[in-house]
Short mmCIF file of C-alpha atoms in Angstrom, two decimals:
data_model
loop_
_atom_site.label_atom_id
_atom_site.label_comp_id
_atom_site.label_asym_id
_atom_site.label_seq_id
_atom_site.Cartn_x
_atom_site.Cartn_y
_atom_site.Cartn_z
CA MET K 1 116.52 122.90 166.60
CA ASP K 2 113.68 123.35 169.26
CA ILE K 3 110.21 123.10 167.82
CA SER K 4 108.36 124.47 171.02
CA ASP K 5 107.39 127.69 169.33
CA ALA K 6 105.73 125.31 166.56
CA GLU K 7 104.20 123.18 168.64
CA ARG K 8 102.56 126.00 170.72
CA VAL K 9 101.17 127.31 167.07
CA ILE K 10 100.12 123.54 166.12
CA TRP K 11 97.90 123.27 169.44
CA SER K 12 95.83 126.30 168.82
CA ALA K 13 96.05 126.58 165.07
CA TRP K 14 92.44 125.43 164.97
CA ARG K 15 90.79 128.11 167.32
CA PHE K 16 93.10 131.00 165.29
CA ARG K 17 92.14 129.85 161.57
CA HIS K 18 88.45 129.02 162.06
CA GLY K 19 85.78 130.74 164.22
CA HIS K 20 83.17 128.65 165.92
CA VAL K 21 83.89 125.05 165.18
CA ARG K 22 81.38 122.53 166.36
CA ARG K 23 82.34 119.96 169.41
CA VAL K 24 82.56 116.95 167.21
CA HIS K 25 84.96 118.53 164.53
CA ARG K 26 86.92 120.42 167.40
CA ARG K 27 88.00 117.13 168.72
CA GLN K 28 88.78 115.94 165.19
CA LEU K 29 91.19 118.97 164.95
CA LYS K 30 92.69 118.93 168.23
CA GLU K 31 93.53 114.89 168.08
CA HIS K 32 95.03 115.80 164.56
CA ALA K 33 97.31 118.81 166.42
CA ALA K 34 98.25 115.96 168.92
CA GLU K 35 99.23 113.56 166.12
CA VAL K 36 101.33 116.53 164.32
CA ILE K 37 103.19 117.11 167.17
CA GLY K 38 104.00 113.55 168.04
CA ALA K 39 105.45 113.18 164.58
CA LEU K 40 107.53 116.43 164.95
CA ARG K 41 108.82 114.99 168.21
CA VAL K 42 109.62 111.91 166.34
CA ALA K 43 111.64 113.82 163.55
CA GLU K 44 113.45 116.00 166.30
CA ALA K 45 114.58 113.08 168.37
CA ARG K 46 115.88 111.68 165.05
CA GLN K 47 118.83 114.35 165.13
CA ASP K 48 120.00 112.84 168.25
CA ILE K 49 119.54 109.10 166.97
CA ASP K 50 120.67 109.19 163.32
CA ALA K 51 123.98 108.52 162.23
CA ASP K 52 123.42 111.15 159.31
CA THR K 53 122.16 114.35 161.04
CA ALA K 54 121.62 116.33 158.11
CA GLU K 55 118.95 114.19 156.79
CA ALA K 56 117.12 114.31 159.97
CA PHE K 57 117.31 118.25 159.72
CA GLU K 58 116.46 118.26 155.96
CA ASP K 59 113.30 116.00 157.02
CA LEU K 60 112.24 118.19 159.96
CA ALA K 61 112.57 121.26 157.71
CA LYS K 62 110.28 119.70 154.94
CA MET K 63 107.81 118.54 157.49
CA LEU K 64 107.74 122.18 159.13
CA LEU K 65 107.43 123.72 155.40
CA LYS K 66 104.60 121.55 154.97
CA ILE K 67 103.01 122.31 158.18
CA ALA K 68 103.44 126.35 157.41
CA GLU K 69 102.22 125.89 153.90
CA ARG K 70 99.01 124.07 154.97
CA TYR K 71 98.51 126.46 158.18
CA ALA K 72 98.43 129.23 155.47
CA GLU K 73 95.97 127.33 153.34
CA GLY K 74 93.79 126.94 156.19
CA ARG K 75 93.92 123.25 156.39
CA THR K 76 94.27 122.96 159.75
CA GLY K 77 92.69 119.51 160.00
CA ALA K 78 95.23 118.06 157.52
CA LEU K 79 98.59 119.87 158.53
CA LEU K 80 100.61 116.62 157.67
CA ASP K 81 99.42 113.56 155.65
CA PRO K 82 98.51 110.17 157.35
CA GLU K 83 101.80 108.42 156.10
CA ASP K 84 103.85 111.29 157.64
CA LEU K 85 101.93 110.54 160.95
CA ALA K 86 102.51 106.92 160.75
CA ASP K 87 105.24 105.92 163.04
CA SER K 88 104.24 108.74 165.67
CA THR K 89 102.31 108.90 169.07
CA LYS K 90 99.96 111.55 169.87
CA ALA K 91 101.11 114.27 172.29
CA VAL K 92 99.43 115.25 175.19
CA ASN K 93 98.72 118.80 175.60
CA ARG K 94 99.55 120.22 179.21
CA GLU K 95 98.91 123.83 178.80
CA TRP K 96 96.15 123.76 181.29
CA VAL K 97 99.14 122.94 184.05
CA ARG K 98 100.70 126.05 183.04
CA LEU K 99 98.05 128.14 182.97
CA ALA K 100 96.82 126.98 186.66
CA GLY K 101 100.28 127.40 187.79
CA LEU K 102 100.14 130.95 186.47
CA GLY K 103 96.62 131.53 188.29
CA VAL K 104 98.01 130.27 191.63
CA THR K 105 101.16 132.04 191.86
CA VAL K 106 99.22 135.37 190.89
CA VAL K 107 96.21 135.01 193.28
CA GLY K 108 98.34 133.75 196.10
CA THR K 109 100.91 136.42 195.67
CA ALA K 110 97.69 138.76 196.08
CA ALA K 111 96.26 136.71 198.91
CA GLY K 112 99.33 136.91 200.50
CA ALA K 113 100.18 140.66 200.41
CA SER K 114 96.84 141.30 201.60
CA LEU K 115 97.18 139.19 204.31
CA LEU K 116 100.48 141.16 205.16
CA GLY K 117 98.55 144.28 205.12
CA LEU K 118 100.75 145.78 202.27
CA PRO K 119 99.45 149.20 200.82
CA ASP K 120 97.76 148.92 197.92
CA PRO K 121 99.98 150.34 195.48
CA ALA K 122 102.55 147.98 196.67
CA THR K 123 100.37 145.01 196.34
CA SER K 124 99.41 146.06 192.88
CA VAL K 125 103.16 146.24 191.81
CA LEU K 126 104.46 143.29 193.52
CA VAL K 127 101.50 140.97 191.93
CA GLY K 128 102.60 142.55 188.48
CA VAL K 129 106.22 141.51 189.28
CA VAL K 130 105.37 138.15 190.14
CA ALA K 131 103.00 137.80 187.37
CA LEU K 132 105.73 138.77 185.00
CA VAL K 133 108.31 136.49 186.34
CA ALA K 134 105.95 133.64 186.48
CA VAL K 135 105.17 134.06 182.78
CA GLY K 136 108.89 134.14 181.88
CA LEU K 137 109.56 130.75 183.87
CA LEU K 138 106.42 129.07 182.73
CA TYR K 139 106.30 130.21 179.04
CA GLY K 140 109.81 131.22 178.44
CA ALA K 141 108.94 134.76 177.50
CA ARG K 142 112.52 136.91 177.96
CA PHE K 143 112.13 140.67 179.19
CA LEU K 144 114.68 143.06 179.22
CA PRO K 145 114.84 144.60 182.51
CA THR K 146 114.19 147.94 180.85
CA ASP K 147 110.95 146.30 179.86
CA LEU K 148 110.20 145.32 183.24
CA VAL K 149 110.70 148.73 184.77
CA ASP K 150 108.32 150.29 181.86
CA ILE K 151 105.79 147.78 182.82
CA ALA K 152 105.94 148.42 186.45
CA ARG K 153 105.68 152.04 186.10
CA GLY K 154 102.48 151.08 183.74
CA GLN K 155 103.98 152.62 180.24
CA SER K 156 104.51 150.83 177.00
CA ARG K 157 106.60 151.07 173.88
CA ARG K 158 103.61 151.21 171.38
#
């Protein structure tokens, strides 16, 4: 079981569930999210370590259910109880690395295309395709070939 989708939601849960948050409270919510993700990673690692994998899966499922219930209630500062967080270490959010990599890739492609003297229509298509591929690689998004063609043409399925 991969918990990367749950991690992504937990990192940003406080931002989506609450409007403007004061700086002190924001820091507490970020720290709690890091502790929750650390606990999830420990529970996920138990699948490979413990002899009883069924119990490890059950514990992870209970933990995810508790997080989902509390998120739905708007309790993003108490997604897990302190006893659930006891034997875990805080996770580190490295989302800024992905975002910086995406930005450098897209801007570098645009700058490279302009230095090569490509026409504007070709540059825009090239930058769009490179941006899609970079998003796919950095964030794990999967696009069908037909979706890529539609995006390159500027069409959408909505």
